[in-house]
Amino acid sequence: MNRCKKPTNALTFIALCTVAASLFSIDAAAQADVPRPQTQNESLVGGRTFPVGTLRGKFMVIDGVDVELDGRPDRMAPGGRIRSPQNMLVMSSAIAGQKFLVNYTRDAAGLLREVWILTPDEAVAKRESLDKPLLNIWPFTTSDTVNTQ
């Protein structure tokens, strides 16, 4: 059973789809010129793009969800993630006892939500949020966490 009785209907539909696709691609190209406020200094030197409000610190997993951040005991949030320098998920037991320089964010309860282990290039870049620590929920930072490993 042929549902498209006239071949011109199918051709008209294809022509309208191509016109609509070309209009949407023009809008997407115009949006690409808009600067993105989330871009941090690490992405300028070839690193990853971190959310606005991330902080930097020295990080070590003690056991499971118990971690040490900047020499003080801390905890990972339920469902908190640790990402390697290759941006892959890392299990906390795999890196227990090792110290890393990281960027991190906290959740509303003050627990560590996202932790990114930094590459050497990312570690050299200065964190924008260290100058403005109120962008994070719990801005506990110390001056010795800047660009050290």
PDB file of C-alpha atoms in Angstrom:
ATOM      1  CA  MET A   1       0.000   0.000   0.000  1.00  0.00           C
ATOM      2  CA  ASN A   2       1.532   3.282  -1.107  1.00  0.00           C
ATOM      3  CA  ARG A   3       0.883   6.028   1.436  1.00  0.00           C
ATOM      4  CA  CYS A   4       2.586   8.746  -0.592  1.00  0.00           C
ATOM      5  CA  LYS A   5       0.310   8.881  -3.645  1.00  0.00           C
ATOM      6  CA  LYS A   6       2.102  11.678  -5.480  1.00  0.00           C
ATOM      7  CA  PRO A   7       5.881  11.717  -5.890  1.00  0.00           C
ATOM      8  CA  THR A   8       5.818  15.513  -5.644  1.00  0.00           C
ATOM      9  CA  ASN A   9       4.726  15.284  -1.993  1.00  0.00           C
ATOM     10  CA  ALA A  10       7.873  13.339  -1.100  1.00  0.00           C
ATOM     11  CA  LEU A  11      10.081  15.734  -3.055  1.00  0.00           C
ATOM     12  CA  THR A  12       8.440  18.731  -1.418  1.00  0.00           C
ATOM     13  CA  PHE A  13       8.991  17.198   2.017  1.00  0.00           C
ATOM     14  CA  ILE A  14      12.677  16.564   1.294  1.00  0.00           C
ATOM     15  CA  ALA A  15      13.138  20.129   0.017  1.00  0.00           C
ATOM     16  CA  LEU A  16      11.519  21.582   3.148  1.00  0.00           C
ATOM     17  CA  CYS A  17      13.737  19.437   5.378  1.00  0.00           C
ATOM     18  CA  THR A  18      16.917  20.638   3.675  1.00  0.00           C
ATOM     19  CA  VAL A  19      15.822  24.281   3.957  1.00  0.00           C
ATOM     20  CA  ALA A  20      15.031  23.816   7.660  1.00  0.00           C
ATOM     21  CA  ALA A  21      18.375  22.088   8.267  1.00  0.00           C
ATOM     22  CA  SER A  22      20.266  24.904   6.605  1.00  0.00           C
ATOM     23  CA  LEU A  23      18.446  27.497   8.735  1.00  0.00           C
ATOM     24  CA  PHE A  24      19.290  25.656  11.957  1.00  0.00           C
ATOM     25  CA  SER A  25      22.946  25.314  10.969  1.00  0.00           C
ATOM     26  CA  ILE A  26      23.161  29.088  10.487  1.00  0.00           C
ATOM     27  CA  ASP A  27      21.812  29.623  14.034  1.00  0.00           C
ATOM     28  CA  ALA A  28      24.308  27.124  15.449  1.00  0.00           C
ATOM     29  CA  ALA A  29      27.195  28.903  13.721  1.00  0.00           C
ATOM     30  CA  ALA A  30      26.041  32.231  15.165  1.00  0.00           C
ATOM     31  CA  GLN A  31      25.911  30.742  18.667  1.00  0.00           C
ATOM     32  CA  ALA A  32      29.460  29.394  18.346  1.00  0.00           C
ATOM     33  CA  ASP A  33      30.757  32.989  18.308  1.00  0.00           C
ATOM     34  CA  VAL A  34      29.311  33.707  21.770  1.00  0.00           C
ATOM     35  CA  PRO A  35      32.006  33.504  24.495  1.00  0.00           C
ATOM     36  CA  ARG A  36      31.456  30.819  27.110  1.00  0.00           C
ATOM     37  CA  PRO A  37      31.756  32.002  30.737  1.00  0.00           C
ATOM     38  CA  GLN A  38      32.644  28.513  32.047  1.00  0.00           C
ATOM     39  CA  THR A  39      36.021  28.444  30.273  1.00  0.00           C
ATOM     40  CA  GLN A  40      38.843  28.456  32.790  1.00  0.00           C
ATOM     41  CA  ASN A  41      42.573  28.982  32.347  1.00  0.00           C
ATOM     42  CA  GLU A  42      43.297  25.251  32.139  1.00  0.00           C
ATOM     43  CA  SER A  43      41.436  24.961  28.846  1.00  0.00           C
ATOM     44  CA  LEU A  44      43.581  27.728  27.353  1.00  0.00           C
ATOM     45  CA  VAL A  45      46.739  25.681  27.898  1.00  0.00           C
ATOM     46  CA  GLY A  46      45.281  22.497  26.431  1.00  0.00           C
ATOM     47  CA  GLY A  47      43.572  21.130  29.514  1.00  0.00           C
ATOM     48  CA  ARG A  48      39.999  20.286  30.406  1.00  0.00           C
ATOM     49  CA  THR A  49      37.234  22.800  31.000  1.00  0.00           C
ATOM     50  CA  PHE A  50      36.184  22.862  34.656  1.00  0.00           C
ATOM     51  CA  PRO A  51      32.952  24.337  36.019  1.00  0.00           C
ATOM     52  CA  VAL A  52      32.983  27.841  37.422  1.00  0.00           C
ATOM     53  CA  GLY A  53      33.604  27.732  41.161  1.00  0.00           C
ATOM     54  CA  THR A  54      36.021  24.807  41.277  1.00  0.00           C
ATOM     55  CA  LEU A  55      38.781  25.043  43.838  1.00  0.00           C
ATOM     56  CA  ARG A  56      42.269  23.566  43.967  1.00  0.00           C
ATOM     57  CA  GLY A  57      43.826  21.495  46.693  1.00  0.00           C
ATOM     58  CA  LYS A  58      46.098  18.628  47.708  1.00  0.00           C
ATOM     59  CA  PHE A  59      44.100  15.404  47.812  1.00  0.00           C
ATOM     60  CA  MET A  60      44.699  11.928  49.221  1.00  0.00           C
ATOM     61  CA  VAL A  61      42.264   9.032  49.626  1.00  0.00           C
ATOM     62  CA  ILE A  62      42.560   7.469  53.073  1.00  0.00           C
ATOM     63  CA  ASP A  63      39.898   4.766  52.936  1.00  0.00           C
ATOM     64  CA  GLY A  64      36.731   4.534  50.835  1.00  0.00           C
ATOM     65  CA  VAL A  65      34.914   7.839  51.228  1.00  0.00           C
ATOM     66  CA  ASP A  66      37.348   9.244  53.793  1.00  0.00           C
ATOM     67  CA  VAL A  67      39.879  11.569  52.184  1.00  0.00           C
ATOM     68  CA  GLU A  68      42.389  14.190  53.199  1.00  0.00           C
ATOM     69  CA  LEU A  69      42.143  17.584  51.499  1.00  0.00           C
ATOM     70  CA  ASP A  70      44.818  20.192  52.194  1.00  0.00           C
ATOM     71  CA  GLY A  71      45.934  18.211  55.241  1.00  0.00           C
ATOM     72  CA  ARG A  72      42.464  18.088  56.830  1.00  0.00           C
ATOM     73  CA  PRO A  73      40.096  15.107  56.968  1.00  0.00           C
ATOM     74  CA  ASP A  74      37.179  15.323  54.555  1.00  0.00           C
ATOM     75  CA  ARG A  75      34.575  13.040  52.943  1.00  0.00           C
ATOM     76  CA  MET A  76      33.386  12.237  49.441  1.00  0.00           C
ATOM     77  CA  ALA A  77      29.696  12.779  48.728  1.00  0.00           C
ATOM     78  CA  PRO A  78      27.475   9.802  47.931  1.00  0.00           C
ATOM     79  CA  GLY A  79      27.966   9.346  44.204  1.00  0.00           C
ATOM     80  CA  GLY A  80      31.012  11.619  44.228  1.00  0.00           C
ATOM     81  CA  ARG A  81      33.394  11.102  41.305  1.00  0.00           C
ATOM     82  CA  ILE A  82      37.153  11.126  40.997  1.00  0.00           C
ATOM     83  CA  ARG A  83      38.527  11.653  37.476  1.00  0.00           C
ATOM     84  CA  SER A  84      42.034  10.787  36.317  1.00  0.00           C
ATOM     85  CA  PRO A  85      44.262  13.090  34.217  1.00  0.00           C
ATOM     86  CA  GLN A  86      42.851  11.252  31.174  1.00  0.00           C
ATOM     87  CA  ASN A  87      39.327  12.247  32.372  1.00  0.00           C
ATOM     88  CA  MET A  88      38.374   8.645  33.187  1.00  0.00           C
ATOM     89  CA  LEU A  89      36.631   7.614  36.403  1.00  0.00           C
ATOM     90  CA  VAL A  90      38.952   6.300  39.100  1.00  0.00           C
ATOM     91  CA  MET A  91      37.928   4.084  41.998  1.00  0.00           C
ATOM     92  CA  SER A  92      39.052   5.502  45.318  1.00  0.00           C
ATOM     93  CA  SER A  93      40.667   2.210  46.380  1.00  0.00           C
ATOM     94  CA  ALA A  94      42.943   2.319  43.322  1.00  0.00           C
ATOM     95  CA  ILE A  95      44.588   5.570  44.430  1.00  0.00           C
ATOM     96  CA  ALA A  96      44.490   5.136  48.230  1.00  0.00           C
ATOM     97  CA  GLY A  97      47.534   6.621  49.950  1.00  0.00           C
ATOM     98  CA  GLN A  98      48.715   8.649  46.919  1.00  0.00           C
ATOM     99  CA  LYS A  99      48.817  12.452  46.998  1.00  0.00           C
ATOM    100  CA  PHE A 100      47.545  14.463  44.027  1.00  0.00           C
ATOM    101  CA  LEU A 101      46.969  18.077  43.097  1.00  0.00           C
ATOM    102  CA  VAL A 102      43.280  18.318  42.195  1.00  0.00           C
ATOM    103  CA  ASN A 103      40.464  20.645  41.259  1.00  0.00           C
ATOM    104  CA  TYR A 104      37.285  19.920  43.187  1.00  0.00           C
ATOM    105  CA  THR A 105      33.713  21.021  43.788  1.00  0.00           C
ATOM    106  CA  ARG A 106      31.486  20.536  46.813  1.00  0.00           C
ATOM    107  CA  ASP A 107      27.787  19.790  47.108  1.00  0.00           C
ATOM    108  CA  ALA A 108      25.292  21.691  49.265  1.00  0.00           C
ATOM    109  CA  ALA A 109      26.171  19.574  52.315  1.00  0.00           C
ATOM    110  CA  GLY A 110      29.858  20.480  52.011  1.00  0.00           C
ATOM    111  CA  LEU A 111      31.010  17.044  50.794  1.00  0.00           C
ATOM    112  CA  LEU A 112      33.330  16.571  47.822  1.00  0.00           C
ATOM    113  CA  ARG A 113      31.192  16.022  44.725  1.00  0.00           C
ATOM    114  CA  GLU A 114      33.658  16.136  41.801  1.00  0.00           C
ATOM    115  CA  VAL A 115      37.437  15.690  41.965  1.00  0.00           C
ATOM    116  CA  TRP A 116      39.721  16.030  38.922  1.00  0.00           C
ATOM    117  CA  ILE A 117      43.331  14.854  39.228  1.00  0.00           C
ATOM    118  CA  LEU A 118      45.362  17.429  37.298  1.00  0.00           C
ATOM    119  CA  THR A 119      47.876  16.963  34.507  1.00  0.00           C
ATOM    120  CA  PRO A 120      51.167  18.917  34.780  1.00  0.00           C
ATOM    121  CA  ASP A 121      49.875  21.486  32.241  1.00  0.00           C
ATOM    122  CA  GLU A 122      46.656  22.009  34.189  1.00  0.00           C
ATOM    123  CA  ALA A 123      48.569  22.297  37.458  1.00  0.00           C
ATOM    124  CA  VAL A 124      50.611  25.217  36.102  1.00  0.00           C
ATOM    125  CA  ALA A 125      47.508  27.253  35.215  1.00  0.00           C
ATOM    126  CA  LYS A 126      46.287  29.590  37.948  1.00  0.00           C
ATOM    127  CA  ARG A 127      42.768  28.907  39.242  1.00  0.00           C
ATOM    128  CA  GLU A 128      40.378  31.788  38.781  1.00  0.00           C
ATOM    129  CA  SER A 129      38.245  30.724  41.733  1.00  0.00           C
ATOM    130  CA  LEU A 130      41.128  30.941  44.222  1.00  0.00           C
ATOM    131  CA  ASP A 131      40.852  34.722  43.948  1.00  0.00           C
ATOM    132  CA  LYS A 132      37.069  34.520  44.381  1.00  0.00           C
ATOM    133  CA  PRO A 133      36.433  31.677  46.852  1.00  0.00           C
ATOM    134  CA  LEU A 134      32.786  32.637  47.463  1.00  0.00           C
ATOM    135  CA  LEU A 135      31.810  30.920  44.209  1.00  0.00           C
ATOM    136  CA  ASN A 136      31.894  27.595  46.048  1.00  0.00           C
ATOM    137  CA  ILE A 137      29.726  26.413  48.938  1.00  0.00           C
ATOM    138  CA  TRP A 138      32.590  25.786  51.369  1.00  0.00           C
ATOM    139  CA  PRO A 139      35.608  27.838  50.202  1.00  0.00           C
ATOM    140  CA  PHE A 140      38.260  26.326  52.470  1.00  0.00           C
ATOM    141  CA  THR A 141      41.507  27.009  50.660  1.00  0.00           C
ATOM    142  CA  THR A 142      44.982  27.818  51.804  1.00  0.00           C
ATOM    143  CA  SER A 143      47.674  29.812  50.084  1.00  0.00           C
ATOM    144  CA  ASP A 144      50.018  26.808  49.806  1.00  0.00           C
ATOM    145  CA  THR A 145      47.680  24.963  47.391  1.00  0.00           C
ATOM    146  CA  VAL A 146      48.451  27.239  44.465  1.00  0.00           C
ATOM    147  CA  ASN A 147      50.479  25.482  41.748  1.00  0.00           C
ATOM    148  CA  THR A 148      52.076  22.919  44.055  1.00  0.00           C
ATOM    149  CA  GLN A 149      52.070  19.183  43.928  1.00  0.00           C
TER     150      GLN A 149
END
